[in-house]
Tab-separated table of C-alpha atoms and ligand atoms in Angstrom:
chain	number	residue	atom	x	y	z
X	3	MET	CA	101.990	-5.146	59.044
X	4	THR	CA	98.651	-3.628	60.000
X	5	ASP	CA	98.847	-1.616	63.189
X	6	LEU	CA	95.928	-3.006	65.136
X	7	ASN	CA	96.150	-0.099	67.618
X	8	GLN	CA	95.474	2.245	64.710
X	9	THR	CA	92.574	0.091	63.501
X	10	LEU	CA	91.002	0.158	66.957
X	11	PHE	CA	91.653	3.875	67.380
X	12	ASP	CA	89.986	4.656	64.033
X	13	ARG	CA	86.988	2.571	65.044
X	14	ALA	CA	86.871	4.077	68.552
X	15	ARG	CA	86.880	7.620	67.203
X	16	GLN	CA	83.655	6.933	65.325
X	17	VAL	CA	81.728	6.183	68.495
X	18	ILE	CA	83.650	7.564	71.496
X	19	PRO	CA	84.646	11.262	71.614
X	20	GLY	CA	88.349	11.354	70.730
X	21	GLY	CA	88.334	7.550	70.810
X	22	VAL	CA	88.936	7.487	74.563
X	23	ASN	CA	87.029	7.600	77.826
X	24	SER	CA	89.514	9.902	79.569
X	25	PRO	CA	91.321	12.611	77.568
X	26	VAL	CA	94.995	11.957	78.377
X	27	ARG	CA	94.723	8.438	76.929
X	28	ALA	CA	94.385	9.943	73.460
X	29	PHE	CA	98.108	10.886	73.203
X	30	ARG	CA	97.147	14.442	72.190
X	31	ALA	CA	100.155	15.959	73.991
X	32	VAL	CA	102.746	13.576	72.534
X	33	GLY	CA	101.144	12.709	69.204
X	34	GLY	CA	100.900	9.225	67.702
X	35	THR	CA	98.474	6.375	68.149
X	36	PRO	CA	97.309	5.351	71.618
X	37	ARG	CA	98.122	1.779	72.533
X	38	PHE	CA	95.019	-0.346	73.101
X	39	VAL	CA	95.692	-2.764	75.919
X	40	LYS	CA	94.826	-6.400	75.372
X	41	ARG	CA	96.014	-7.842	78.643
X	42	ALA	CA	98.429	-7.225	81.485
X	43	GLN	CA	100.448	-9.299	83.913
X	44	GLY	CA	102.825	-8.163	86.667
X	45	ALA	CA	104.842	-5.151	85.485
X	46	TYR	CA	103.819	-5.523	81.836
X	47	PHE	CA	100.971	-5.024	79.449
X	48	TRP	CA	100.533	-6.042	75.842
X	49	ASP	CA	98.951	-3.878	73.157
X	50	ALA	CA	96.713	-4.851	70.241
X	51	ASN	CA	99.792	-5.906	68.211
X	52	ASP	CA	100.921	-8.140	71.101
X	53	LYS	CA	103.861	-5.844	71.769
X	54	ARG	CA	104.972	-5.879	75.399
X	55	TYR	CA	105.555	-2.747	77.473
X	56	ILE	CA	107.028	-2.228	80.911
X	57	ASP	CA	104.177	-0.337	82.555
X	58	TYR	CA	104.992	2.820	84.542
X	59	ILE	CA	101.423	4.057	84.670
X	60	GLY	CA	99.758	1.194	86.488
X	61	SER	CA	96.310	2.572	85.637
X	62	TRP	CA	97.582	5.976	86.859
X	63	GLY	CA	98.471	4.601	90.243
X	64	PRO	CA	96.102	1.884	91.457
X	65	MET	CA	98.116	-1.163	90.324
X	66	ILE	CA	100.678	-0.957	93.114
X	67	LEU	CA	101.082	-4.758	93.216
X	68	GLY	CA	101.368	-5.031	89.451
X	69	HIS	CA	98.697	-6.604	87.299
X	70	GLY	CA	96.948	-9.854	88.165
X	71	HIS	CA	98.395	-10.317	91.643
X	72	PRO	CA	97.258	-13.839	92.649
X	73	ALA	CA	95.911	-12.892	96.107
X	74	VAL	CA	93.902	-9.993	94.678
X	75	LEU	CA	92.610	-12.055	91.798
X	76	GLU	CA	91.426	-14.750	94.187
X	77	ALA	CA	89.673	-12.235	96.450
X	78	VAL	CA	87.897	-10.645	93.484
X	79	GLN	CA	86.791	-13.960	91.999
X	80	LYS	CA	85.496	-15.140	95.353
X	81	ALA	CA	83.603	-11.895	95.940
X	82	ALA	CA	82.097	-11.965	92.445
X	83	LEU	CA	80.647	-15.413	93.090
X	84	ASP	CA	78.808	-14.011	96.116
X	85	GLY	CA	77.190	-11.199	94.134
X	86	PHE	CA	78.140	-8.011	92.298
X	87	SER	CA	76.107	-5.383	94.081
X	88	PHE	CA	73.318	-5.323	96.642
X	89	GLY	CA	72.450	-1.750	97.521
X	90	ALA	CA	72.566	-2.898	101.135
X	91	PRO	CA	75.500	-2.836	103.543
X	92	THR	CA	78.158	-5.566	103.710
X	93	GLU	CA	80.803	-6.547	106.265
X	94	ARG	CA	83.652	-5.926	103.821
X	95	GLU	CA	82.856	-2.193	103.794
X	96	ILE	CA	83.552	-2.103	107.550
X	97	GLN	CA	86.725	-4.136	107.110
X	98	LEU	CA	88.035	-1.828	104.405
X	99	VAL	CA	87.268	1.305	106.408
X	100	GLU	CA	88.853	-0.217	109.531
X	101	ALA	CA	91.965	-0.991	107.484
X	102	LEU	CA	92.122	2.613	106.244
X	103	LEU	CA	91.664	4.038	109.748
X	104	LYS	CA	94.580	1.934	110.966
X	105	LEU	CA	96.820	3.336	108.222
X	106	MET	CA	95.707	6.968	108.643
X	107	PRO	CA	94.993	7.865	112.273
X	108	SER	CA	93.941	11.394	111.219
X	109	MET	CA	90.549	9.861	110.346
X	110	ASP	CA	87.893	8.528	112.740
X	111	MET	CA	85.314	7.768	110.071
X	112	VAL	CA	85.267	7.169	106.334
X	113	ARG	CA	82.607	7.180	103.626
X	114	LEU	CA	83.199	4.997	100.553
X	115	VAL	CA	82.401	6.183	97.032
X	116	SER	CA	83.289	5.055	93.497
X	117	SER	CA	85.750	7.578	92.035
X	118	GLY	CA	88.275	10.154	93.138
X	119	THR	CA	86.188	12.859	91.523
X	120	GLU	CA	83.193	11.845	93.591
X	121	ALA	CA	85.300	11.710	96.752
X	122	GLY	CA	86.786	15.177	96.173
X	123	MET	CA	83.431	16.693	95.301
X	124	SER	CA	81.826	15.153	98.401
X	125	ALA	CA	84.688	16.278	100.654
X	126	LEU	CA	84.195	19.809	99.384
X	127	ARG	CA	80.454	19.734	100.098
X	128	LEU	CA	81.180	18.292	103.529
X	129	ALA	CA	83.724	21.034	104.292
X	130	ARG	CA	81.235	23.699	103.260
X	131	GLY	CA	78.405	22.068	105.173
X	132	ALA	CA	80.463	21.533	108.315
X	133	THR	CA	81.843	25.092	108.421
X	134	GLY	CA	78.825	26.919	107.010
X	135	ARG	CA	81.249	28.775	104.698
X	136	SER	CA	81.490	28.858	100.890
X	137	LYS	CA	84.977	29.909	99.856
X	138	ILE	CA	87.772	27.464	99.177
X	139	ILE	CA	91.459	27.565	98.293
X	140	LYS	CA	93.059	25.303	95.730
X	141	PHE	CA	96.439	25.478	94.016
X	142	GLU	CA	97.444	25.867	90.403
X	143	GLY	CA	98.543	22.515	88.983
X	144	CYS	CA	96.659	20.414	91.547
X	145	TYR	CA	93.886	18.226	90.158
X	146	HIS	CA	91.020	17.170	92.394
X	147	GLY	CA	88.801	15.442	89.862
X	148	HIS	CA	86.424	17.104	87.426
X	149	ALA	CA	83.719	18.490	89.717
X	150	ASP	CA	82.605	21.942	88.521
X	151	ALA	CA	83.857	23.989	91.478
X	152	LEU	CA	87.340	22.458	91.163
X	153	LEU	CA	87.892	23.005	87.432
X	154	VAL	CA	89.426	26.404	87.966
X	155	LYS	CA	92.519	28.287	87.006
X	156	ALA	CA	93.942	31.364	88.660
X	157	GLY	CA	92.166	34.663	88.106
X	158	SER	CA	93.897	37.925	87.259
X	159	GLY	CA	94.808	38.812	90.809
X	160	LEU	CA	94.814	37.553	94.341
X	161	ALA	CA	91.679	39.381	95.406
X	162	THR	CA	89.774	37.891	92.460
X	163	PHE	CA	88.508	34.377	92.302
X	164	GLY	CA	89.185	31.803	89.609
X	165	ASN	CA	88.095	31.260	86.016
X	166	PRO	CA	86.650	27.964	84.802
X	167	THR	CA	89.091	25.691	82.926
X	168	SER	CA	86.271	23.891	81.132
X	169	ALA	CA	83.361	24.999	79.008
X	170	GLY	CA	80.100	24.213	80.734
X	171	VAL	CA	81.207	25.513	84.117
X	172	PRO	CA	79.348	28.761	84.852
X	173	PRO	CA	81.529	31.502	86.388
X	174	GLU	CA	79.109	31.641	89.340
X	175	VAL	CA	80.051	28.056	90.218
X	176	VAL	CA	83.746	28.878	90.611
X	177	GLN	CA	83.307	32.328	92.110
X	178	HIS	CA	84.093	30.938	95.547
X	179	THR	CA	87.229	29.081	94.446
X	180	LEU	CA	90.492	30.909	95.076
X	181	VAL	CA	93.465	29.551	93.108
X	182	LEU	CA	96.937	30.144	94.539
X	183	GLU	CA	100.470	29.280	93.518
X	184	TYR	CA	101.783	26.048	95.022
X	185	ASN	CA	104.575	26.498	97.577
X	186	ASN	CA	104.055	30.288	97.756
X	187	ILE	CA	103.814	31.134	101.469
X	188	THR	CA	103.425	34.899	100.916
X	189	GLN	CA	100.379	34.421	98.685
X	190	LEU	CA	98.921	31.929	101.121
X	191	GLU	CA	99.231	34.362	104.013
X	192	GLU	CA	97.712	37.189	101.988
X	193	ALA	CA	94.786	35.012	100.944
X	194	PHE	CA	94.017	34.024	104.517
X	195	ALA	CA	94.355	37.623	105.688
X	196	LEU	CA	91.791	38.659	103.055
X	197	HIS	CA	89.379	35.715	103.116
X	198	GLY	CA	90.351	33.474	106.052
X	199	LYS	CA	87.092	33.873	107.990
X	200	GLU	CA	85.022	32.892	104.938
X	201	LEU	CA	87.087	29.854	103.963
X	202	ALA	CA	85.508	26.416	104.268
X	203	CYS	CA	88.672	24.592	103.330
X	204	LEU	CA	92.038	24.521	101.704
X	205	MET	CA	92.354	21.559	99.353
X	206	ILE	CA	95.789	20.356	98.347
X	207	GLU	CA	97.677	17.491	96.765
X	208	PRO	CA	100.447	17.189	99.383
X	209	ILE	CA	102.771	15.759	96.759
X	210	ALA	CA	101.280	17.047	93.529
X	211	GLY	CA	101.180	14.227	90.991
X	212	ASN	CA	99.110	16.072	88.441
X	213	MET	CA	101.969	18.444	87.669
X	214	ASN	CA	104.353	15.498	87.435
X	215	PHE	CA	105.884	15.345	90.910
X	216	VAL	CA	106.106	18.465	93.031
X	217	ARG	CA	106.322	18.283	96.802
X	218	ALA	CA	104.716	20.867	99.008
X	219	SER	CA	107.715	22.153	100.967
X	220	VAL	CA	107.649	21.441	104.692
X	221	PRO	CA	107.492	25.161	105.668
X	222	PHE	CA	104.636	25.667	103.185
X	223	MET	CA	102.690	22.697	104.508
X	224	LYS	CA	103.306	23.795	108.072
X	225	ARG	CA	101.875	27.231	107.231
X	226	CYS	CA	98.845	25.651	105.510
X	227	ARG	CA	98.121	23.727	108.698
X	228	GLU	CA	98.651	26.725	110.994
X	229	LEU	CA	96.485	29.086	108.949
X	230	CYS	CA	93.649	26.564	108.574
X	231	THR	CA	93.650	26.027	112.331
X	232	GLN	CA	93.841	29.765	113.085
X	233	TYR	CA	90.939	30.662	110.766
X	234	GLY	CA	88.780	27.569	111.321
X	235	ALA	CA	89.084	26.277	107.749
X	236	LEU	CA	89.473	22.562	107.110
X	237	LEU	CA	92.747	21.279	105.675
X	238	VAL	CA	91.690	18.776	103.028
X	239	PHE	CA	94.402	16.420	101.769
X	240	ASP	CA	93.653	15.052	98.340
X	241	GLU	CA	95.542	11.773	98.593
X	242	VAL	CA	93.730	10.085	95.719
X	243	MET	CA	97.107	9.587	94.065
X	244	THR	CA	99.491	9.634	97.027
X	245	GLY	CA	97.273	7.574	99.379
X	246	CYS	CA	98.950	4.220	100.205
X	247	ARG	CA	101.289	4.981	97.275
X	248	VAL	CA	104.051	7.251	98.594
X	249	ALA	CA	103.965	5.408	101.947
X	250	LEU	CA	101.651	2.943	103.630
X	251	GLY	CA	100.425	5.822	105.807
X	252	SER	CA	100.145	8.081	102.715
X	253	ALA	CA	101.684	11.547	102.274
X	254	GLN	CA	100.309	12.686	105.629
X	255	SER	CA	102.671	10.230	107.334
X	256	VAL	CA	105.579	11.674	105.335
X	257	TYR	CA	104.772	15.228	106.550
X	258	ALA	CA	104.171	14.033	110.114
X	259	LYS	CA	107.836	12.985	110.190
X	260	SER	CA	108.930	16.609	109.646
X	261	ILE	CA	106.045	18.407	111.386
X	262	PRO	CA	105.352	16.876	114.811
X	263	GLY	CA	101.667	16.026	115.335
X	264	PHE	CA	100.779	16.953	111.750
X	265	GLU	CA	97.354	15.819	110.513
X	266	PRO	CA	94.957	16.956	107.803
X	267	ASP	CA	91.302	17.454	108.824
X	268	VAL	CA	89.843	15.578	105.866
X	269	THR	CA	91.510	13.028	103.576
X	270	VAL	CA	90.392	12.124	100.070
X	271	LEU	CA	91.422	8.694	98.770
X	272	GLY	CA	91.084	6.629	95.608
X	273	LYS	CA	93.326	4.770	93.164
X	274	VAL	CA	95.456	2.364	95.302
X	275	ILE	CA	92.730	1.743	97.898
X	276	GLY	CA	90.599	0.167	95.165
X	277	GLY	CA	93.459	-1.851	93.687
X	278	GLY	CA	92.173	-1.154	90.155
X	279	MET	CA	88.430	-1.310	90.832
X	280	PRO	CA	86.165	1.758	91.001
X	281	LEU	CA	86.514	2.624	94.675
X	282	ALA	CA	87.383	5.850	96.481
X	283	ALA	CA	86.770	7.370	99.888
X	284	PHE	CA	86.851	10.445	102.049
X	285	GLY	CA	87.261	10.596	105.794
X	286	GLY	CA	88.079	12.758	108.768
X	287	LYS	CA	87.316	13.451	112.387
X	288	ARG	CA	84.047	12.174	113.810
X	289	ALA	CA	82.487	15.600	114.380
X	290	VAL	CA	83.009	16.521	110.728
X	291	MET	CA	81.994	13.159	109.256
X	292	GLU	CA	78.808	13.059	111.344
X	293	GLN	CA	77.586	16.041	109.334
X	294	LEU	CA	76.904	13.557	106.503
X	295	ALA	CA	73.461	12.114	105.805
X	296	PRO	CA	71.787	10.154	107.339
X	297	LEU	CA	73.252	11.659	110.555
X	298	GLY	CA	73.666	15.231	109.422
X	299	PRO	CA	72.457	17.777	106.874
X	300	VAL	CA	75.143	17.200	104.175
X	301	TYR	CA	73.659	14.945	101.510
X	302	GLN	CA	75.815	12.330	99.791
X	303	ALA	CA	74.916	8.917	98.342
X	304	GLY	CA	75.794	6.273	95.724
X	305	THR	CA	74.180	3.181	94.168
X	306	LEU	CA	77.510	1.378	93.808
X	307	SER	CA	79.272	2.889	96.847
X	308	GLY	CA	81.141	0.257	98.853
X	309	ASN	CA	80.651	-2.227	96.034
X	310	PRO	CA	81.349	-5.778	97.283
X	311	VAL	CA	83.725	-6.752	94.457
X	312	ALA	CA	85.593	-3.434	94.623
X	313	THR	CA	85.974	-3.621	98.409
X	314	ALA	CA	87.326	-7.180	98.093
X	315	CYS	CA	89.893	-5.928	95.585
X	316	GLY	CA	90.850	-2.964	97.769
X	317	LEU	CA	91.093	-5.044	100.938
X	318	ALA	CA	93.301	-7.682	99.335
X	319	THR	CA	95.519	-4.936	97.911
X	320	LEU	CA	95.845	-3.184	101.284
X	321	HIS	CA	96.598	-6.527	102.921
X	322	GLU	CA	99.457	-7.239	100.509
X	323	ILE	CA	101.050	-3.791	100.697
X	324	SER	CA	100.854	-3.874	104.513
X	325	LYS	CA	103.148	-6.908	104.652
X	326	PRO	CA	106.500	-6.158	106.308
X	327	GLY	CA	109.096	-5.010	103.813
X	328	PHE	CA	106.715	-4.333	100.909
X	329	PHE	CA	107.100	-0.551	100.945
X	330	ASP	CA	110.839	-0.647	101.648
X	331	ALA	CA	111.343	-2.838	98.587
X	332	LEU	CA	108.994	-0.726	96.448
X	333	SER	CA	110.745	2.481	97.520
X	334	ALA	CA	114.162	0.972	96.740
X	335	THR	CA	113.015	-0.117	93.265
X	336	THR	CA	111.598	3.326	92.533
X	337	ARG	CA	114.735	5.003	93.837
X	338	SER	CA	116.933	2.780	91.613
X	339	LEU	CA	114.877	3.825	88.572
X	340	VAL	CA	115.196	7.524	89.399
X	341	ASP	CA	118.939	7.210	90.094
X	342	GLY	CA	119.487	5.212	86.905
X	343	LEU	CA	117.619	7.733	84.760
X	344	THR	CA	119.467	10.639	86.397
X	345	GLN	CA	122.853	9.052	85.683
X	346	ALA	CA	121.914	8.187	82.099
X	347	ALA	CA	120.763	11.771	81.452
X	348	ALA	CA	123.935	13.212	82.995
X	349	LYS	CA	126.080	10.985	80.787
X	350	ALA	CA	124.233	12.232	77.703
X	351	GLY	CA	124.392	15.847	78.881
X	352	VAL	CA	120.587	16.166	79.013
X	353	PRO	CA	119.244	18.624	81.638
X	354	PHE	CA	117.334	16.403	84.031
X	355	SER	CA	115.940	16.383	87.555
X	356	ALA	CA	113.892	13.712	89.283
X	357	ASP	CA	112.307	12.869	92.603
X	358	CYS	CA	110.388	9.984	94.134
X	359	GLU	CA	108.625	8.863	97.297
X	360	GLY	CA	107.549	5.276	97.871
X	361	GLY	CA	106.207	3.919	94.589
X	362	MET	CA	105.659	7.274	92.872
X	363	PHE	CA	108.195	9.234	90.845
X	364	GLY	CA	108.536	12.186	88.522
X	365	PHE	CA	111.213	13.621	86.277
X	366	PHE	CA	111.713	16.858	84.384
X	367	LEU	CA	113.904	17.843	81.472
X	368	LEU	CA	114.996	20.747	83.636
X	369	PRO	CA	118.241	21.180	85.589
X	370	GLU	CA	116.366	21.709	88.870
X	371	LEU	CA	113.176	20.357	90.385
X	372	PRO	CA	110.358	22.903	89.835
X	373	GLN	CA	108.372	24.146	92.837
X	374	ASN	CA	105.161	25.217	91.111
X	375	TYR	CA	103.034	24.752	87.995
X	376	ALA	CA	104.494	27.651	86.008
X	377	LYS	CA	107.982	26.177	86.453
X	378	VAL	CA	106.786	22.669	85.549
X	379	MET	CA	105.440	24.060	82.305
X	380	THR	CA	108.871	25.404	81.324
X	381	SER	CA	109.975	21.758	80.870
X	382	ASP	CA	111.098	21.046	77.296
X	383	SER	CA	107.980	19.665	75.644
X	384	PRO	CA	109.354	18.658	72.187
X	385	LYS	CA	112.235	16.856	73.918
X	386	PHE	CA	109.821	15.114	76.251
X	387	ASN	CA	107.750	13.934	73.316
X	388	LYS	CA	110.866	12.475	71.667
X	389	LEU	CA	111.770	10.771	74.906
X	390	PHE	CA	108.254	9.400	75.296
X	391	HIS	CA	108.150	7.911	71.804
X	392	GLY	CA	111.726	6.638	72.016
X	393	LEU	CA	110.829	4.753	75.191
X	394	LEU	CA	107.532	3.556	73.746
X	395	ASP	CA	109.320	2.115	70.682
X	396	ARG	CA	111.630	0.300	73.082
X	397	GLY	CA	108.758	-1.203	75.052
X	398	VAL	CA	108.672	1.233	77.979
X	399	TYR	CA	105.349	2.945	78.679
X	400	ILE	CA	105.500	6.169	80.685
X	401	ALA	CA	102.711	8.743	81.034
X	402	PRO	CA	101.979	10.421	77.679
X	403	ALA	CA	102.292	13.982	79.048
X	404	LEU	CA	105.100	15.810	80.821
X	405	TYR	CA	102.856	16.936	83.662
X	406	GLU	CA	101.995	13.416	84.868
X	407	ALA	CA	103.712	11.364	87.566
X	408	GLY	CA	104.980	7.807	87.130
X	409	PHE	CA	104.340	4.680	89.149
X	410	VAL	CA	106.386	1.612	90.003
X	411	SER	CA	104.783	-1.582	91.294
X	412	GLY	CA	105.889	-4.419	93.526
X	413	ALA	CA	106.106	-6.548	90.369
X	414	HIS	CA	108.873	-4.447	88.762
X	415	THR	CA	112.172	-6.341	88.961
X	416	ALA	CA	115.758	-5.083	88.979
X	417	GLN	CA	115.938	-6.348	85.387
X	418	ASP	CA	112.898	-4.252	84.397
X	419	ILE	CA	114.589	-1.182	85.865
X	420	ALA	CA	117.892	-1.980	84.132
X	421	ASP	CA	116.085	-2.463	80.795
X	422	THR	CA	114.258	0.835	81.276
X	423	VAL	CA	117.436	2.740	82.129
X	424	GLN	CA	119.178	1.180	79.108
X	425	ALA	CA	116.312	2.248	76.825
X	426	ALA	CA	116.380	5.757	78.302
X	427	ALA	CA	120.163	5.980	77.844
X	428	GLU	CA	119.728	5.208	74.132
X	429	VAL	CA	117.020	7.836	73.761
X	430	PHE	CA	118.891	10.493	75.801
X	431	ALA	CA	121.902	10.029	73.497
X	432	SER	CA	119.677	10.955	70.537
X	433	LEU	CA	117.998	14.020	72.105
I	526	PLP	C1	93.076	10.755	89.917
I	526	PLP	C2	92.866	11.885	90.842
I	526	PLP	C3	91.587	12.368	91.145
I	526	PLP	C4	90.357	11.897	90.428
I	526	PLP	O1	90.116	10.545	90.626
I	526	PLP	P1	89.169	9.768	89.558
I	526	PLP	O2	89.034	8.417	90.150
I	526	PLP	O3	89.929	9.812	88.264
I	526	PLP	O4	87.895	10.513	89.486
I	526	PLP	C5	91.465	13.322	92.134
I	526	PLP	N1	92.531	13.811	92.774
I	526	PLP	C6	93.784	13.391	92.492
I	526	PLP	C7	94.928	13.947	93.260
I	526	PLP	C8	94.004	12.423	91.515
I	526	PLP	O5	95.234	12.051	91.209
């Protein structure tokens, strides 16, 4: 039989670099042919050969209700009939922002944009504009989109600033970006002691989903907050992935349970809040947000920002996930997946550790959960690739790289989880 995925991939590679419009889709890490998606419904999608997969990517997070949720579909269709884009304000933008403010009381105001990258980049400019400072801290293994200043890896020492991780980023552009080890309190304290008064912000994924699933420890997060406050730097939470995904109130609500009164200064959102449409946001306290144009000197703009179809999709999604019981059920489903996988691995004698929060999970072929990027990267890559392809053959689609998180939706059933665990048990036995 002709593999239609292969046919499409061959054709795509002629006209699109690598055949994909975002690198990880190309299966470079795991090898093999990317699956071209024909359609999706609920917890499943079908590839070009009409093979069905249980979907644990959900567009890398946004599809928290599963694909084609009827209420979302209706809202999008209705909005589309009223017009695609106006370049003038609409009421739905206010409604969406009001909904976000209700879920995350750390913010007084929000600006809508079209991608997480744009939101992160704008939040950074805002932090620099509001503080009048240039330097920033980020952490190894955290991804904040592909803006120049954030494509940085650690330099040779603490006193030195980062090196670009991409060609095309001049060293001068990242010379103000300090890259530290995640969960390392000593390094954090040293960095603030050296540069604290020049720091505009500290940007962090509170639960890092771009190195699979690594939580910032509570003591580490507490210290981040204290040092930012002490030195007048803004604590910027990149919740593009975790926002309305790990809890309705996002990761900041998870940390507020352990650290009384905890709040970030600025929050960056995307993915779930757009429900699968290009929509993202950043927000914070009024005094900071009023630095933005047209009120303040920090310029930021967008032709499609607050797009009427995207806001309809995001609003309907937020409405559904705000219903009583939605997150409890989602968390229980995710937990049952993680527990099932852990038991199956133990039975097969495969080193395994896993964690989850709300509808987001991660697992490692390591005996213990890693606390930073270097540890994540010690995970057994050939074994992961075997696991990935074994699951794929059995109709289970997880992220095609060991440093990516997984996502469960409200459409995943107990049967889907049982089928997934069964497939994993078969593959573990062969590792
Ligand atoms: C996905 C992601 C981004 C980038 O969002 P895009 O919409 O892909 O530009 C930024 N930060 C985090 C934490 C993300 O997971």
